[in-house]
mmCIF file of C-alpha atoms in Angstrom:
data_model
loop_
_atom_site.group_PDB
_atom_site.id
_atom_site.type_symbol
_atom_site.label_atom_id
_atom_site.label_comp_id
_atom_site.label_asym_id
_atom_site.label_seq_id
_atom_site.Cartn_x
_atom_site.Cartn_y
_atom_site.Cartn_z
ATOM 1 C CA MET A 26 -7.619 166.102 2.118
ATOM 2 C CA ARG A 27 -4.255 167.529 3.227
ATOM 3 C CA ALA A 28 -5.846 170.979 3.811
ATOM 4 C CA MET A 29 -8.521 169.372 6.023
ATOM 5 C CA LEU A 30 -5.950 167.512 8.125
ATOM 6 C CA ARG A 31 -3.772 170.564 8.746
ATOM 7 C CA PRO A 32 -6.079 172.313 11.293
ATOM 8 C CA ALA A 33 -6.499 169.015 13.172
ATOM 9 C CA THR A 34 -2.725 168.536 13.291
ATOM 10 C CA LEU A 35 -2.263 172.086 14.537
ATOM 11 C CA ALA A 36 -4.942 171.621 17.192
ATOM 12 C CA ALA A 37 -3.136 168.518 18.434
ATOM 13 C CA ALA A 38 0.137 170.453 18.539
ATOM 14 C CA ILE A 39 -1.544 173.212 20.562
ATOM 15 C CA ALA A 40 -2.913 170.661 23.020
ATOM 16 C CA CYS A 41 0.540 169.081 23.402
ATOM 17 C CA SER A 42 2.085 172.525 23.820
ATOM 18 C CA ILE A 43 -0.330 173.399 26.637
ATOM 19 C CA TRP A 44 0.375 170.058 28.337
ATOM 20 C CA ALA A 45 4.138 170.478 27.969
ATOM 21 C CA ASN A 46 3.950 173.940 29.530
ATOM 22 C CA SER A 47 2.560 172.720 32.864
ATOM 23 C CA ALA A 48 5.437 174.546 34.609
ATOM 24 C CA SER A 49 4.846 178.238 33.994
ATOM 25 C CA ALA A 50 7.582 180.571 32.795
ATOM 26 C CA ALA A 51 9.233 182.979 35.228
ATOM 27 C CA ILE A 52 8.487 185.813 32.785
ATOM 28 C CA VAL A 53 4.968 185.553 31.378
ATOM 29 C CA TYR A 54 3.446 187.199 28.299
ATOM 30 C CA PRO A 55 0.717 189.361 29.889
ATOM 31 C CA ASN A 56 -1.940 188.933 27.166
ATOM 32 C CA SER A 57 -1.925 185.157 26.744
ATOM 33 C CA GLY A 58 -4.501 184.015 24.218
ATOM 34 C CA SER A 59 -4.158 186.995 21.893
ATOM 35 C CA GLU A 60 -1.516 188.090 19.409
ATOM 36 C CA ASN A 61 1.151 190.458 20.702
ATOM 37 C CA LEU A 62 0.675 193.639 18.699
ATOM 38 C CA GLN A 63 3.783 195.314 20.113
ATOM 39 C CA THR A 64 6.784 194.952 17.834
ATOM 40 C CA TYR A 65 10.455 195.199 18.746
ATOM 41 C CA SER A 66 13.772 196.097 17.182
ATOM 42 C CA PHE A 67 17.107 195.050 18.672
ATOM 43 C CA THR A 68 20.214 197.203 18.231
ATOM 44 C CA THR A 69 23.394 196.415 20.145
ATOM 45 C CA ALA A 70 24.587 199.119 22.515
ATOM 46 C CA SER A 71 28.095 197.708 22.858
ATOM 47 C CA THR A 72 30.690 195.572 21.110
ATOM 48 C CA GLY A 73 31.316 191.996 22.207
ATOM 49 C CA ASP A 74 30.096 188.405 21.957
ATOM 50 C CA LEU A 75 26.332 187.950 21.734
ATOM 51 C CA ILE A 76 25.369 185.149 24.097
ATOM 52 C CA ALA A 77 21.873 183.651 24.364
ATOM 53 C CA TYR A 78 20.770 181.720 27.464
ATOM 54 C CA PHE A 79 17.921 179.207 27.193
ATOM 55 C CA ALA A 80 15.020 180.254 29.450
ATOM 56 C CA GLY A 81 12.478 177.518 28.767
ATOM 57 C CA SER A 82 9.851 176.197 26.376
ATOM 58 C CA GLY A 83 6.337 174.833 26.426
ATOM 59 C CA ALA A 84 6.386 173.667 22.809
ATOM 60 C CA ALA A 85 5.650 170.211 21.454
ATOM 61 C CA LEU A 86 7.437 171.175 18.228
ATOM 62 C CA GLU A 87 11.238 171.311 18.067
ATOM 63 C CA ASN A 88 12.688 174.830 17.854
ATOM 64 C CA GLN A 89 16.222 176.129 17.325
ATOM 65 C CA LEU A 90 17.492 179.683 17.567
ATOM 66 C CA GLY A 91 19.294 181.531 14.781
ATOM 67 C CA LEU A 92 20.421 185.116 14.208
ATOM 68 C CA LEU A 93 20.679 187.716 11.460
ATOM 69 C CA VAL A 94 23.117 190.593 12.014
ATOM 70 C CA ASN A 95 22.296 193.599 9.829
ATOM 71 C CA GLY A 96 20.114 191.288 7.735
ATOM 72 C CA ILE A 97 22.855 188.688 7.160
ATOM 73 C CA SER A 98 22.621 185.218 8.668
ATOM 74 C CA THR A 99 25.398 184.167 11.017
ATOM 75 C CA GLY A 100 24.917 180.595 9.751
ATOM 76 C CA LEU A 101 24.678 179.453 13.375
ATOM 77 C CA ALA A 102 21.779 177.737 15.137
ATOM 78 C CA GLY A 103 21.539 176.464 18.677
ATOM 79 C CA LEU A 104 19.603 176.098 21.926
ATOM 80 C CA ASN A 105 17.341 173.284 20.769
ATOM 81 C CA ASN A 106 14.266 173.660 22.979
ATOM 82 C CA HIS A 107 13.934 169.873 23.467
ATOM 83 C CA ALA A 108 17.595 169.237 24.283
ATOM 84 C CA SER A 109 18.836 172.371 26.066
ATOM 85 C CA ALA A 110 18.922 172.749 29.834
ATOM 86 C CA ILE A 111 17.621 175.936 31.454
ATOM 87 C CA GLY A 112 20.525 178.365 31.567
ATOM 88 C CA GLN A 113 22.470 176.669 28.774
ATOM 89 C CA SER A 114 24.255 179.274 26.664
ATOM 90 C CA PHE A 115 25.055 179.665 22.978
ATOM 91 C CA ASN A 116 27.597 182.140 21.627
ATOM 92 C CA PHE A 117 26.598 183.736 18.308
ATOM 93 C CA GLY A 118 29.964 185.467 17.998
ATOM 94 C CA ARG A 119 31.079 189.054 17.921
ATOM 95 C CA VAL A 120 28.710 191.937 17.237
ATOM 96 C CA GLU A 121 29.535 195.619 16.972
ATOM 97 C CA ALA A 122 27.799 198.519 18.709
ATOM 98 C CA GLY A 123 24.960 199.670 16.439
ATOM 99 C CA ASP A 124 24.399 196.276 14.771
ATOM 100 C CA VAL A 125 20.744 195.431 14.100
ATOM 101 C CA LEU A 126 19.782 191.970 15.362
ATOM 102 C CA THR A 127 16.988 189.785 14.035
ATOM 103 C CA PHE A 128 16.378 186.534 15.891
ATOM 104 C CA VAL A 129 15.173 183.478 13.997
ATOM 105 C CA ASP A 130 13.068 180.575 15.268
ATOM 106 C CA PHE A 131 13.622 177.454 13.149
ATOM 107 C CA VAL A 132 10.654 175.164 13.840
ATOM 108 C CA THR A 133 11.734 171.751 12.568
ATOM 109 C CA GLY A 134 9.612 170.511 9.657
ATOM 110 C CA TYR A 135 7.082 173.290 10.119
ATOM 111 C CA ALA A 136 8.036 176.974 9.740
ATOM 112 C CA THR A 137 10.647 179.676 10.279
ATOM 113 C CA TRP A 138 9.752 182.820 12.220
ATOM 114 C CA TYR A 139 11.617 186.083 12.694
ATOM 115 C CA SER A 140 11.641 188.664 15.480
ATOM 116 C CA ASP A 141 10.920 191.214 12.735
ATOM 117 C CA PRO A 142 7.260 190.571 11.769
ATOM 118 C CA ALA A 143 7.881 192.077 8.319
ATOM 119 C CA LEU A 144 9.775 188.869 7.497
ATOM 120 C CA ASN A 145 6.976 186.521 8.585
ATOM 121 C CA GLY A 146 5.058 186.505 5.301
ATOM 122 C CA GLY A 147 2.054 188.361 6.684
ATOM 123 C CA ASN A 148 1.649 185.957 9.623
ATOM 124 C CA GLY A 149 2.061 188.547 12.360
ATOM 125 C CA ASN A 150 4.351 189.070 15.321
ATOM 126 C CA HIS A 151 5.813 185.856 16.716
ATOM 127 C CA ILE A 152 7.750 187.283 19.682
ATOM 128 C CA TYR A 153 7.290 188.848 23.079
ATOM 129 C CA SER A 154 10.235 190.720 24.615
ATOM 130 C CA THR A 155 11.033 192.636 27.778
ATOM 131 C CA THR A 156 14.022 193.741 29.828
ATOM 132 C CA ALA A 157 15.055 191.066 32.329
ATOM 133 C CA ALA A 158 16.805 191.759 35.619
ATOM 134 C CA ALA A 159 19.417 189.304 36.919
ATOM 135 C CA GLY A 160 17.676 186.162 38.174
ATOM 136 C CA GLU A 161 14.298 187.130 36.688
ATOM 137 C CA ALA A 162 14.068 184.754 33.715
ATOM 138 C CA PHE A 163 15.360 181.730 35.670
ATOM 139 C CA ALA A 164 17.477 181.125 38.758
ATOM 140 C CA GLY A 165 20.897 182.607 38.097
ATOM 141 C CA SER A 166 19.931 184.215 34.785
ATOM 142 C CA PRO A 167 21.984 187.244 33.717
ATOM 143 C CA ALA A 168 20.498 190.685 33.301
ATOM 144 C CA GLY A 169 19.676 191.175 29.634
ATOM 145 C CA THR A 170 16.870 191.148 27.095
ATOM 146 C CA TYR A 171 14.243 188.407 27.308
ATOM 147 C CA VAL A 172 12.775 187.158 24.027
ATOM 148 C CA ALA A 173 10.178 184.404 23.585
ATOM 149 C CA PHE A 174 8.766 182.998 20.337
ATOM 150 C CA GLU A 175 5.301 181.723 19.464
ATOM 151 C CA ASP A 176 5.915 178.826 17.063
ATOM 152 C CA LEU A 177 2.527 177.954 15.543
ATOM 153 C CA THR A 178 0.965 179.574 12.490
ATOM 154 C CA PHE A 179 -1.716 182.144 13.279
ATOM 155 C CA PRO A 180 -4.630 181.777 13.925
ATOM 156 C CA TYR A 181 -3.987 178.155 15.036
ATOM 157 C CA SER A 182 -1.826 179.292 17.947
ATOM 158 C CA ASP A 183 -2.344 179.405 21.713
ATOM 159 C CA PHE A 184 -0.571 182.825 21.783
ATOM 160 C CA ASN A 185 1.276 182.112 25.030
ATOM 161 C CA TYR A 186 4.647 183.249 23.582
ATOM 162 C CA PHE A 187 6.616 180.584 25.434
ATOM 163 C CA ASP A 188 7.646 178.120 22.725
ATOM 164 C CA HIS A 189 11.297 179.150 22.644
ATOM 165 C CA ALA A 190 12.426 181.612 25.305
ATOM 166 C CA PHE A 191 15.897 183.025 25.929
ATOM 167 C CA VAL A 192 17.794 185.935 27.431
ATOM 168 C CA PHE A 193 20.560 187.553 25.427
ATOM 169 C CA THR A 194 23.478 189.702 26.497
ATOM 170 C CA VAL A 195 26.520 191.206 24.797
ATOM 171 C CA ALA A 196 29.684 190.270 26.702
ATOM 172 C CA ALA A 197 32.414 192.854 26.259
ATOM 173 C CA VAL A 198 35.517 191.564 24.501
ATOM 174 C CA PRO A 199 38.741 193.634 24.776
ATOM 175 C CA GLU A 200 39.737 195.419 21.579
ATOM 176 C CA PRO A 201 42.997 194.257 19.895
ATOM 177 C CA SER A 202 44.656 197.523 20.939
ATOM 178 C CA THR A 203 43.713 196.797 24.565
ATOM 179 C CA TRP A 204 45.248 193.326 24.335
ATOM 180 C CA ALA A 205 48.419 194.835 22.810
ATOM 181 C CA MET A 206 48.741 197.353 25.652
ATOM 182 C CA MET A 207 48.270 194.608 28.241
ATOM 183 C CA LEU A 208 50.939 192.425 26.595
ATOM 184 C CA LEU A 209 53.365 195.355 26.447
ATOM 185 C CA GLY A 210 52.711 196.034 30.132
ATOM 186 C CA PHE A 211 53.405 192.425 31.086
ATOM 187 C CA ALA A 212 56.555 192.399 28.952
ATOM 188 C CA ALA A 213 57.786 195.595 30.642
ATOM 189 C CA LEU A 214 57.154 194.127 34.102
ATOM 190 C CA GLY A 215 58.998 190.943 33.129
ATOM 191 C CA TYR A 216 61.971 192.909 31.816
ATOM 192 C CA MET A 217 62.158 195.028 34.981
ATOM 193 C CA GLY A 218 62.140 191.857 37.107
ATOM 194 C CA TYR A 219 64.899 190.357 34.954
ATOM 195 C CA ARG A 220 67.080 193.489 35.289
ATOM 196 C CA ARG A 221 66.669 193.508 39.060
ATOM 197 C CA GLN A 222 67.806 189.903 39.253
ATOM 198 C CA SER A 223 70.812 190.506 37.005
ATOM 199 C CA LYS A 224 71.879 193.524 39.123
ATOM 200 C CA ALA A 225 71.556 191.726 42.459
ATOM 201 C CA PRO A 226 74.953 191.871 44.326
ATOM 202 C CA ALA A 227 76.931 188.655 44.419
ATOM 203 C CA ILE A 228 77.330 187.162 47.897
ATOM 204 C CA ALA A 229 80.937 186.104 48.654
#
């Protein structure tokens, strides 16, 4: 009985997802209706904080975004697709140049999907990704990498790849040595100002 109800439940979720997505995404998966056969790997080119910006959702199911760095979970999850505003950001913390990133879509009470299809238990590729110019994903969006998840189990999916969409960037954070040099510079300037004041001639 449970097995017979599952396809009907999924069909209802698909219908709700299509209804919820009445406003189309600024970046659209070009082959809607069929699985995305292109796969992606994400390796950071620089060191800094990895920040994800919510870019929209057409999903009836609740999704949250997580992250693995070099295969290890950060333990963080955010950007709930039912509660986040377009452009809302979530900081996953510091990453190093060369780190391998795997994004995770936690679908509440349903499934967990990964940007690496090898981790999806044989259920295919659940993301679409492309480079996004500034302002392309949504008004005021940063330039970065656009990623969008498909949240339903295949083949019961609508394959629109717009159930949890975001743009991620790596914001450069000064190295500790850079901070130390800056502090030394400020201290030197302060000391020079102090010496000038102490040497100022007294006015009789």
